[in-house]
Coordinates of C-alpha atoms and ligand atoms in Angstrom, one line a residue:
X1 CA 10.5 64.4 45.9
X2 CA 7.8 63.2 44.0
X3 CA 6.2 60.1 45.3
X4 CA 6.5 58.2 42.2
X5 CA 9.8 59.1 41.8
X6 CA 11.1 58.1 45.1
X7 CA 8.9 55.0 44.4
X8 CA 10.9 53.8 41.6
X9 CA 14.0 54.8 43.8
X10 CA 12.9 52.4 46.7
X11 CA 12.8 49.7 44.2
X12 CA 16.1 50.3 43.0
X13 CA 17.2 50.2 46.4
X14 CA 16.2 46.8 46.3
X15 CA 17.1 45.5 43.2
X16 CA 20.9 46.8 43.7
X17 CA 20.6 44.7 47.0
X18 CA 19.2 41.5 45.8
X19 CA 21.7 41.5 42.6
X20 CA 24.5 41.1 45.8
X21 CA 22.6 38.4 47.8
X22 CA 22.0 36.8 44.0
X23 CA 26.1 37.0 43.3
X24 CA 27.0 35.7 46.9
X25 CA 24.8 32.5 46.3
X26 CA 26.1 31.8 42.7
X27 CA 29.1 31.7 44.2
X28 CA 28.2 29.6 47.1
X29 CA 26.9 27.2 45.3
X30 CA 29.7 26.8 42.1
X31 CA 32.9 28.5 43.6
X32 CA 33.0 29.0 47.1
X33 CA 35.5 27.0 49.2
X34 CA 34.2 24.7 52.2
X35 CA 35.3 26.6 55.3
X36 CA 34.1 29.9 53.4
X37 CA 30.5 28.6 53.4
X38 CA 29.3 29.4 57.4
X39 CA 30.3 33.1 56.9
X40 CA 28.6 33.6 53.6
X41 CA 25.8 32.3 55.4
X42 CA 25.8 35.4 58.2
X43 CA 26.4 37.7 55.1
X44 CA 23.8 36.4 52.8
X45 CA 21.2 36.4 56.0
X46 CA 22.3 39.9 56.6
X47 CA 21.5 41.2 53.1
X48 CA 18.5 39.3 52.8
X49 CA 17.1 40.7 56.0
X50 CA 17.6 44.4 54.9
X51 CA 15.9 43.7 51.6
X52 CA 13.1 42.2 53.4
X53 CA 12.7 45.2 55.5
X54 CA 12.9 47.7 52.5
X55 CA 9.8 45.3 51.1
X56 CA 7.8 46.1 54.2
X57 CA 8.6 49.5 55.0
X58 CA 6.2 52.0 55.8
X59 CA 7.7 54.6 53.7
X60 CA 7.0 51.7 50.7
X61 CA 2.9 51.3 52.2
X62 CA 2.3 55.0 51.9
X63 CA 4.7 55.2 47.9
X64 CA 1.8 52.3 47.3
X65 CA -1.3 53.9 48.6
X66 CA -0.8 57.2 47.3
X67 CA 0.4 55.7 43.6
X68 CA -2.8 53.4 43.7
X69 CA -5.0 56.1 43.4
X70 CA -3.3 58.1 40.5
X71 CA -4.4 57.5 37.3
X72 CA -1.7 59.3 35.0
X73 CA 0.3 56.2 35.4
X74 CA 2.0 54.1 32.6
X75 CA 0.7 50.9 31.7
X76 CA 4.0 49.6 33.2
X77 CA 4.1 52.0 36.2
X78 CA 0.7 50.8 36.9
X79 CA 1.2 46.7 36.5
X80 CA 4.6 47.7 38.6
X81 CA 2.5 48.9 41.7
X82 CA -0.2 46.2 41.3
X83 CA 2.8 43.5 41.5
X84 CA 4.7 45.1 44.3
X85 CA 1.5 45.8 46.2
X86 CA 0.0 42.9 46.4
X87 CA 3.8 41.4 47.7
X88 CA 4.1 44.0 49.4
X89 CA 0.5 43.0 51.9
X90 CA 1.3 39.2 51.8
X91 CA 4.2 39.8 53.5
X92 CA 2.6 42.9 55.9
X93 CA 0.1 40.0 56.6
X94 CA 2.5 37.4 58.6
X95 CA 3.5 38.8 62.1
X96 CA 7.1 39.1 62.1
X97 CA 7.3 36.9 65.6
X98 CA 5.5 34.4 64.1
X99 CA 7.7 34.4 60.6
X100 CA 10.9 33.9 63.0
X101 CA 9.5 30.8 64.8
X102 CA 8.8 29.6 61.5
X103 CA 12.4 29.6 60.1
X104 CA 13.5 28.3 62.9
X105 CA 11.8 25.3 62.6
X106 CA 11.9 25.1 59.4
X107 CA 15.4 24.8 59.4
X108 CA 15.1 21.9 62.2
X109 CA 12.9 20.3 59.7
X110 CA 15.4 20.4 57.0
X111 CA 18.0 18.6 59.2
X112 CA 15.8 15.8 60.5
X113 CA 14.6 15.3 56.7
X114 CA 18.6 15.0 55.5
X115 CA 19.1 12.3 58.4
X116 CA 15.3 10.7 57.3
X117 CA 16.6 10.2 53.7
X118 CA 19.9 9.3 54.4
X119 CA 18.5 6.7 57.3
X120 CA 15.6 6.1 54.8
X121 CA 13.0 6.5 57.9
X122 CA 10.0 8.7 57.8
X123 CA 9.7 8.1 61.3
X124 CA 12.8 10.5 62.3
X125 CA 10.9 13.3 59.9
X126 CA 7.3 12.7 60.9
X127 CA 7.0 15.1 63.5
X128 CA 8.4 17.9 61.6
X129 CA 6.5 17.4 58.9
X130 CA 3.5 18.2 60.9
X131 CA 4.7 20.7 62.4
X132 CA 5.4 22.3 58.9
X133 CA 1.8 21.4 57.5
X134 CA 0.4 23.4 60.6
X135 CA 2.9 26.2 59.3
X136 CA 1.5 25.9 55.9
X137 CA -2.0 26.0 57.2
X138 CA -1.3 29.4 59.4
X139 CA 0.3 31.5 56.6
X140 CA -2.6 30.8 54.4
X141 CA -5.0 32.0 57.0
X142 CA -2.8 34.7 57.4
X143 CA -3.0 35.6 53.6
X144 CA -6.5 35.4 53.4
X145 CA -8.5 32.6 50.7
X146 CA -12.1 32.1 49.0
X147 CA -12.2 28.5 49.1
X148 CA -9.3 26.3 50.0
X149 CA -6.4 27.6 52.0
X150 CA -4.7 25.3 49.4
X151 CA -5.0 28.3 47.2
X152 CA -3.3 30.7 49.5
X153 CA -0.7 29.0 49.0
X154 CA -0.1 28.3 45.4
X155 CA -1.2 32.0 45.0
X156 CA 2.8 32.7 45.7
X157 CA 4.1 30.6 42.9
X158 CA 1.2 30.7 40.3
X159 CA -0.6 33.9 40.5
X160 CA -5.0 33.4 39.7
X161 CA -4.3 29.2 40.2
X162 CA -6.7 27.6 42.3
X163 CA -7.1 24.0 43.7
X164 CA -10.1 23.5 41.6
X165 CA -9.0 24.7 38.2
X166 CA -6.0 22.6 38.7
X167 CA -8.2 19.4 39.6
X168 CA -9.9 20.4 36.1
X169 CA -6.7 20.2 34.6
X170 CA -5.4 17.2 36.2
X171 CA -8.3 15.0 35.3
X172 CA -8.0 14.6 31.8
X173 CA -3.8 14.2 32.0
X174 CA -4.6 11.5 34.1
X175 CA -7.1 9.6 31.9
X176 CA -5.6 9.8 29.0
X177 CA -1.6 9.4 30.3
X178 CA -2.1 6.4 33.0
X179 CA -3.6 3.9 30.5
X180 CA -0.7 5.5 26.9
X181 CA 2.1 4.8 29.4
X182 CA 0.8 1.1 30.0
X183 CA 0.7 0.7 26.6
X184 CA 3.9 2.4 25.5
X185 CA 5.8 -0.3 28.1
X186 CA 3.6 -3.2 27.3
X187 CA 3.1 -3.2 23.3
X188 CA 5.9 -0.1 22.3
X189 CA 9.5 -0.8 21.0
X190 CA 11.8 0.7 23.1
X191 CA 14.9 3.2 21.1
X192 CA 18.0 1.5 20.9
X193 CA 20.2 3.5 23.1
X194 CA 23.7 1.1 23.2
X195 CA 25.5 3.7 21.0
X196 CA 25.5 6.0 23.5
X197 CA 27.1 3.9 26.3
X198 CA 30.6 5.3 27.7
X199 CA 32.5 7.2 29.4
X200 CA 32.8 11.2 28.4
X201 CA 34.7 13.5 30.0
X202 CA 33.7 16.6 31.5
X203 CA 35.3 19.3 29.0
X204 CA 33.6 17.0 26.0
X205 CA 30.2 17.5 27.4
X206 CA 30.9 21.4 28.1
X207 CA 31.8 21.5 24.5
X208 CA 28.3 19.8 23.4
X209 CA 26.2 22.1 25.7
X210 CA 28.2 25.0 24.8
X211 CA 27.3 24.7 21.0
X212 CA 23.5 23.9 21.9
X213 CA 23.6 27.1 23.7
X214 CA 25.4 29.1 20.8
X215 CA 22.3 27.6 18.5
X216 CA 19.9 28.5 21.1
X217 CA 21.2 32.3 20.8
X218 CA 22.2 32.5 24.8
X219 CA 24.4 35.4 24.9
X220 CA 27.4 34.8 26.3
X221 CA 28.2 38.5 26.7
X222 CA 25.3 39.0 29.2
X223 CA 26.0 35.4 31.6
X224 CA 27.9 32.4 31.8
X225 CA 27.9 28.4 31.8
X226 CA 29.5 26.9 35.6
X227 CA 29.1 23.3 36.6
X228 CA 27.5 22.8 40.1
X229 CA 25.6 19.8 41.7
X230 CA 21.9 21.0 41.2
X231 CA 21.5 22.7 37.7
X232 CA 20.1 26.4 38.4
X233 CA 19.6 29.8 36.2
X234 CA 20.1 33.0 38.4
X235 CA 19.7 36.7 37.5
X236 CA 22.5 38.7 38.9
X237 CA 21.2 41.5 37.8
X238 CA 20.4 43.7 33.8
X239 CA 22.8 42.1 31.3
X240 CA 24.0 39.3 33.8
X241 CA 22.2 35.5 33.5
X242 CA 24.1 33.0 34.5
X243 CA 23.7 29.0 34.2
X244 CA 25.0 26.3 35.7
X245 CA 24.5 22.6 34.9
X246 CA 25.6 18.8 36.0
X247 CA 27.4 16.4 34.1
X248 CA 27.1 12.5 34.2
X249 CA 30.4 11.0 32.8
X250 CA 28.6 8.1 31.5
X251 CA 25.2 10.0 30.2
X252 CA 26.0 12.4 27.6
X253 CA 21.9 13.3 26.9
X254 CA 21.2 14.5 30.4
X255 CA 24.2 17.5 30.7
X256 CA 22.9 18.1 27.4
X257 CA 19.3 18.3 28.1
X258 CA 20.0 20.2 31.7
X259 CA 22.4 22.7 30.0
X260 CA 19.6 23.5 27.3
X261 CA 16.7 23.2 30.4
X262 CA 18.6 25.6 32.3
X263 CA 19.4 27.7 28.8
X264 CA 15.9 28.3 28.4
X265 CA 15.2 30.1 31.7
X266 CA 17.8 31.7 31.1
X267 CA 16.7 33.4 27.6
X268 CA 13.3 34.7 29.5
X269 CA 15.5 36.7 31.4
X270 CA 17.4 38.0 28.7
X271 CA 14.6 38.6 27.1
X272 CA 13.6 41.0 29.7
X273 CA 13.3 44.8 28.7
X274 CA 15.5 47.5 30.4
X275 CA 12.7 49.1 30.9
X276 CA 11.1 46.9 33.4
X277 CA 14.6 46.6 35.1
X278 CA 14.0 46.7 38.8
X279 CA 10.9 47.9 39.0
X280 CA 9.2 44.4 40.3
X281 CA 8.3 43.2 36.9
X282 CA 11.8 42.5 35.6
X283 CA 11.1 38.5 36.2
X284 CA 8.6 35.5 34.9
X285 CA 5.2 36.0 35.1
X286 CA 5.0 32.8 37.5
X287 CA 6.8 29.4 38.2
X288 CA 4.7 27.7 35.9
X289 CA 5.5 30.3 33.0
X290 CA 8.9 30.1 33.2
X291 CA 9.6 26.8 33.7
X292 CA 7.6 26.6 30.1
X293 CA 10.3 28.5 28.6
X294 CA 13.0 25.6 30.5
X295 CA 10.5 22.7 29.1
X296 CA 10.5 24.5 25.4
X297 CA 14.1 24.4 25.0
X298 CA 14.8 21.4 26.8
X299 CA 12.0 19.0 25.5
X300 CA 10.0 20.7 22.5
X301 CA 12.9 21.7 20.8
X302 CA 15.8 19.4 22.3
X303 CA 14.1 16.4 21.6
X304 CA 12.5 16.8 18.7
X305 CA 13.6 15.4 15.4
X306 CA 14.1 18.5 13.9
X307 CA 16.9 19.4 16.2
X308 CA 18.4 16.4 15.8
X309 CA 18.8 16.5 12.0
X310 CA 20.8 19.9 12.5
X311 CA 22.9 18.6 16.1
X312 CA 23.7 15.3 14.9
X313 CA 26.9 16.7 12.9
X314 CA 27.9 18.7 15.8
X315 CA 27.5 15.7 18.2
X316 CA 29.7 13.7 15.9
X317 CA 32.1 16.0 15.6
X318 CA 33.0 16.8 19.1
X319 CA 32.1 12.8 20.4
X320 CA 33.3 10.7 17.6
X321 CA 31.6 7.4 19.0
X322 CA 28.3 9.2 17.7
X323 CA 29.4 10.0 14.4
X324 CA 28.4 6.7 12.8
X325 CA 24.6 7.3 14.4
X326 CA 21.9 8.6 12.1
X327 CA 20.3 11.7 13.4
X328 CA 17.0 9.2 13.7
X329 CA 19.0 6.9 15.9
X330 CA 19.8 10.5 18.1
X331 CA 16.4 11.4 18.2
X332 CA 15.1 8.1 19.3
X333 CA 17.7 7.4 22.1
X334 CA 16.9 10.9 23.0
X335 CA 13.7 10.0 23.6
X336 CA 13.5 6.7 25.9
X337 CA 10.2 6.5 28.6
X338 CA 11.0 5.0 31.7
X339 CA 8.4 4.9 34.5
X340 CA 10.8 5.3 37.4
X341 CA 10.8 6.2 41.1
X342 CA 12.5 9.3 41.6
X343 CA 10.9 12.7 39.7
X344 CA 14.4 14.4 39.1
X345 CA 15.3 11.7 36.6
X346 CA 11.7 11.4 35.2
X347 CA 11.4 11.5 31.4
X348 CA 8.8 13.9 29.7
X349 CA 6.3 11.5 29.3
X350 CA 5.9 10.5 32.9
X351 CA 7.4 13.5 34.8
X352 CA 3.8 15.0 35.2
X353 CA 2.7 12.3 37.1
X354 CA 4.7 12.4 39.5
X355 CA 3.6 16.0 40.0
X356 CA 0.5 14.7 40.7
X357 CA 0.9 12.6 42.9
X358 CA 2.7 15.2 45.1
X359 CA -0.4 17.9 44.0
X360 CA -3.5 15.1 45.4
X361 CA -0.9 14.4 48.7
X362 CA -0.2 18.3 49.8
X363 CA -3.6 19.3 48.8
X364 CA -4.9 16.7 51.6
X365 CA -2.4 18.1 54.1
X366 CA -2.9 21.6 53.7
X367 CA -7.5 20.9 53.7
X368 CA -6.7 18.6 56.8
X369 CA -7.7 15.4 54.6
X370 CA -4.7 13.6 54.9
X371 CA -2.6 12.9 57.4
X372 CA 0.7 13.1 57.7
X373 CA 1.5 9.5 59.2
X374 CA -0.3 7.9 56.2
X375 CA 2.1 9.7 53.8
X376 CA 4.2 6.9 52.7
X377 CA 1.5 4.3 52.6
X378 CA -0.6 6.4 49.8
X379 CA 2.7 7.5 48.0
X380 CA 3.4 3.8 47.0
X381 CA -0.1 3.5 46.3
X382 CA -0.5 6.2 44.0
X383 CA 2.8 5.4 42.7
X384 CA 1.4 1.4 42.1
X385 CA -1.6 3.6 40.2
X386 CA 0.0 5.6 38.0
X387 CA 3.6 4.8 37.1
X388 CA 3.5 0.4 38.2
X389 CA 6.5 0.9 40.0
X390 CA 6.6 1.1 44.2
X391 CA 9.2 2.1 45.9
X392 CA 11.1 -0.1 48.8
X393 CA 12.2 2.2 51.1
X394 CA 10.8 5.9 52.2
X395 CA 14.3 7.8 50.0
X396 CA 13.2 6.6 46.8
X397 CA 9.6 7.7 48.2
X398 CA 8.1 10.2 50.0
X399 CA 11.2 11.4 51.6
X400 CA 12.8 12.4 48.1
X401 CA 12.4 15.7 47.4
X402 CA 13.3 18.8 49.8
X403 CA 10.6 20.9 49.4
X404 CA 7.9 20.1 52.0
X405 CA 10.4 19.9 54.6
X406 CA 10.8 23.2 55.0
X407 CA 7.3 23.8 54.5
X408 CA 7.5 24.5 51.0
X409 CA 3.2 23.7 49.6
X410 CA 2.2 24.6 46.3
X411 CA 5.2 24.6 44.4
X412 CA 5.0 21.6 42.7
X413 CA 2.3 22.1 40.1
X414 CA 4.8 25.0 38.9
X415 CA 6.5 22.2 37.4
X416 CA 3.5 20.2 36.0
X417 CA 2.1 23.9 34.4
X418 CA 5.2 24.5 32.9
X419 CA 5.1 21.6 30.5
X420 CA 1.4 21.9 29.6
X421 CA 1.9 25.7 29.0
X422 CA 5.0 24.9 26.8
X423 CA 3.0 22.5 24.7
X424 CA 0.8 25.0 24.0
X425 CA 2.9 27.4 23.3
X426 CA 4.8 25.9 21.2
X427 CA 1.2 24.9 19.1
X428 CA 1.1 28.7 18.8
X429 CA 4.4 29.3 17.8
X430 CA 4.2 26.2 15.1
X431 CA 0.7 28.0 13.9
X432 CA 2.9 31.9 13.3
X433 CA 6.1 30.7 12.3
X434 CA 6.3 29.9 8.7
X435 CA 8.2 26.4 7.4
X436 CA 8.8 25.7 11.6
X437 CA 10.6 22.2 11.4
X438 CA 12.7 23.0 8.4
X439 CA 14.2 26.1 10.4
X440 CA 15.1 24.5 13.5
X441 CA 16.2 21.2 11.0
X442 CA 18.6 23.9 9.5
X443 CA 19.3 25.1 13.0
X444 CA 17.8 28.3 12.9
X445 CA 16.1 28.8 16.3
X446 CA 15.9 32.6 16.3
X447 CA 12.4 33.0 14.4
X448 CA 11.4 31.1 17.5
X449 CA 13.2 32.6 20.0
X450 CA 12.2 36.1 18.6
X451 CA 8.5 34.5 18.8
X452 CA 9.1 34.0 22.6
X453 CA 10.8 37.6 22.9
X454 CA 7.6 38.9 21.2
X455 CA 5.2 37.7 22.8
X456 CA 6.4 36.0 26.6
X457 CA 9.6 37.8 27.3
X458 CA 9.1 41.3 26.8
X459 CA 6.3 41.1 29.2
X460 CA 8.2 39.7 32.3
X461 CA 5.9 39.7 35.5
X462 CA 3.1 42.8 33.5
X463 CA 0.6 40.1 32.9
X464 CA -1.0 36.8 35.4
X465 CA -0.1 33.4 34.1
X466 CA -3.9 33.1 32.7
X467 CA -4.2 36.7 31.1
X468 CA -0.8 35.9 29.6
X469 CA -1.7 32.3 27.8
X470 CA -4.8 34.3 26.7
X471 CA -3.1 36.9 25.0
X472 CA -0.5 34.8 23.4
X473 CA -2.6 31.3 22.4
X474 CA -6.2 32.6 22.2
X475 CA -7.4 30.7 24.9
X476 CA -7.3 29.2 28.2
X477 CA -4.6 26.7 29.7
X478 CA -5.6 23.6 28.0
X479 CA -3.9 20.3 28.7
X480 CA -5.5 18.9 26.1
X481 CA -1.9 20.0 23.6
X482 CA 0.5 18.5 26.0
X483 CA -1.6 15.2 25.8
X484 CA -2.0 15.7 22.0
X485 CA 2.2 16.2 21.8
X486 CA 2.9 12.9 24.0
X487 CA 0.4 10.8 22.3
X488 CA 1.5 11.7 18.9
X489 CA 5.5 11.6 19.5
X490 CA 5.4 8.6 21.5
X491 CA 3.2 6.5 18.9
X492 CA 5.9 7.3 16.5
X493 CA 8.5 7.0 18.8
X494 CA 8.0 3.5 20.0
X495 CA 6.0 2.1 17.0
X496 CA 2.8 2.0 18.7
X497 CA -0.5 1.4 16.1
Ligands
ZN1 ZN1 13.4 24.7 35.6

């Protein structure tokens, strides 16, 4: 057979394999019964172990060595063996012995962290925490780095990102976001939001996100809307994205906002061409990319004004105790700033910040300039820096999130990218797309989501983050729209001169 041939066979292989483990863990996590959940444990590890081994089979090395040296490939065929090589050696470069002790303890450290939280005592995590950042600091000498291991790292999660481009990046979000947030709570006028207190059912709020999905032109004939605890999109495979989302019964914005956040990843990978069906490119170009599609739909378009003048009706219509609000009075409640401790619940406005926070912290651990028993002292301190609010106990600080404790370092600027990205984005969208705010006003959102198709989706994982923002906006990531899009809104918004 030929080798390229058998290549794109192998692939397949493992697409049609990962589409199962994908399928078993939807249904873990929305459907599956409590006593089922030890068993589809053993069959998910099972699955996942023999896609792992198709990834570093030998047979797959020699497909890639002999396919890098041919130049009658496709564009696609080529950007296909670029992306599945260079997996391919990061995982060739961790010894399998060592990957095993690893999961091991990674999965001791995600214990001890549950108990931490729930105990609210870093000391019962400590330990395994260093143990983790010593795990983190192995893999990236295992990968290989040019300056920090930091960047090994990240590498996985933001392809071409490096610790010092990100510092560059940081710098101005800081100066210019610290001081407007200061100001927004000291001299801004906060919405009114007393209209929207109450209790609202479940099937109410399904309704709601439902029709902001309809409008967003999620097709329902290729995925599916499930509640769960922690909102995620999954790709079961060509023609099959589903969602899931969480609803508060006495917060009707945030089902609405997760829904559409959750909507928006979901659309990339729609948007994905059969033709780059599993062959290693049929997904986001990075973390930070796709969560700019989440942000677009979510914040750009789901809190803007515009939206608002076309889903006020609608939210009236299926919650009555709205109807009397204006679609100003919508927009503004939609859009309430609250420094707060915890990231999940962050509002636009501050959310970055406590990215990074996390970003300066991990960064220390992984270069060995921090250590990991002054964690929660310079968590409330940057907190006290940036935000003015300081956590009382280690939950609502530095024992929050999940991801370090199982060694998880340099994911979380995926989530800071994401918004800046979609900010600029969008700038570039706003710039193609003629009378922008009267279409979505009117609820038309399929110029833009045909913009995103066009340019973002159809590409799925051909291009690097960078090359990618390139091609689309002209230039460079550039916080400097982000900034520009708070500043603006949030004068407005709060009344700010
Ligand atoms: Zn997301």
């Amino acid at each position: 057979m030929d080798t390229l041939v058998a290549y794109k066979e192998h692939l397949r292989e493992i697409g049609k394999l990962e589409s199962a483990v994908s399928l078993l863990g939807w249904d873990q996590r929305t459907n599956l019964p409590r006593k089922g959940h030890p068993a589809r444990a053993e069959v998910i590890g099972k699955l996942t172990k023999m896609v792992f081994e198709l990834s570093v089979s030998d047979k797959l090395g020699e497909y890639l060595s002999e396919l890098e040296s041919r130049d009658s490939l496709s564009q696609v065929e080529q950007a296909s063996v670029r992306v599945v090589g260079k997996a391919y050696r990061r995982h060739k470069a961790i010894p399998p012995a060592f990957y095993e002790e690893y999961a091991v303890a990674a999965a001791r450290s995600e214990t001890a962290w549950e108990e931490a939280k729930e105990k609210s005592d870093f000391s019962l995590f400590k330990e395994h925490l260093e143990r983790m950042v010593d795990y983190a600091r192995k893999f990236a000498e295992y990968y290989g780095y040019k300056d920090s291991p930091y960047d090994a790292l990240i590498e996985e999660f933001e392809p071409g990102m490096t610790s010092t481009e990100l510092k560059t990046i940081i710098a101005p979000l800081r100066e210019e976001l610290v001081p407007f947030i200061k100001r927004l709570m000291q001299e801004g006028k906060r919405p009114d939001d007393t209209f929207m207190r109450g209790t609202f059912p479940d099937d109410v709020q399904r309704a709601l996100s439902l029709k902001a999905l309809e409008a967003m032109n999620y097709d329902f004939d290729a995925g599916r809307l499930d509640p769960t605890v922690h909102p995620f999109t999954t790709t079961i495979g060509p023609g099959d994205v589903r969602i899931t989302t969480r609803f508060l019964p006495h917060n009707i914005l945030s089902g609405l906002a997760s829904s559409m956040h959750e909507g928006g990843h979901a659309l990339y990978d729609q948007g994905i061409p059969d033709e780059l069906r599993w062959s290693g490119l049929d997904e986001g170009a990075s973390f930070g990319i796709h969560e700019s599609q989440s942000r677009t739909w979510e914040n750009l378009v789901g809190r803007s004004r515009s939206f608002w003048k076309f889903f006020a009706p609608i939210a009236g219509e299926i919650i009555p105790q709205l109807s009397s609000a204006s679609a100003e009075d919508l927009y503004r409640a939609a859009n309430i700033v609250e420094p707060s401790l915890v990231r999940v619940e962050a509002d636009e406005v501050t959310y970055n910040l406590h990215i990074m926070l996390r970003f300066e912290l991990e960064e220390g651990l992984i270069t060995g300039k921090t250590n990991v028993a002054d964690l929660p002292e310079l968590w409330r301190d940057a907190m006290k820096r940036y935000l003015g609010v300081v956590p009382e106990d280690d939950a609502h600080g530095v024992l929050q999130d999940v991801h370090w404790s199982s060694g998880l370092f340099g994911y979380f600027p995926s989530y800071m990218l994401g918004n800046l990205y979609s900010a600029q984005f969008f700038a570039a969208a706003r710039k193609d797309i003629a009378d922008f705010d009267e279409k979505i006003a009117s609820g038309n959102l399929s110029d833009l989501l045909s913009w995103l198709r066009k340019n973002i989706h159809q590409y799925g994982k051909m291009y690097e983050p960078k090359e990618l923002i390139e091609r689309v906006t002209g230039e460079k990531p550039d916080p400097s729209y982000f900034v520009r899009y708070i500043v603006d809104k949030y004068t407005d918004v709060y009344d700010l001169h």
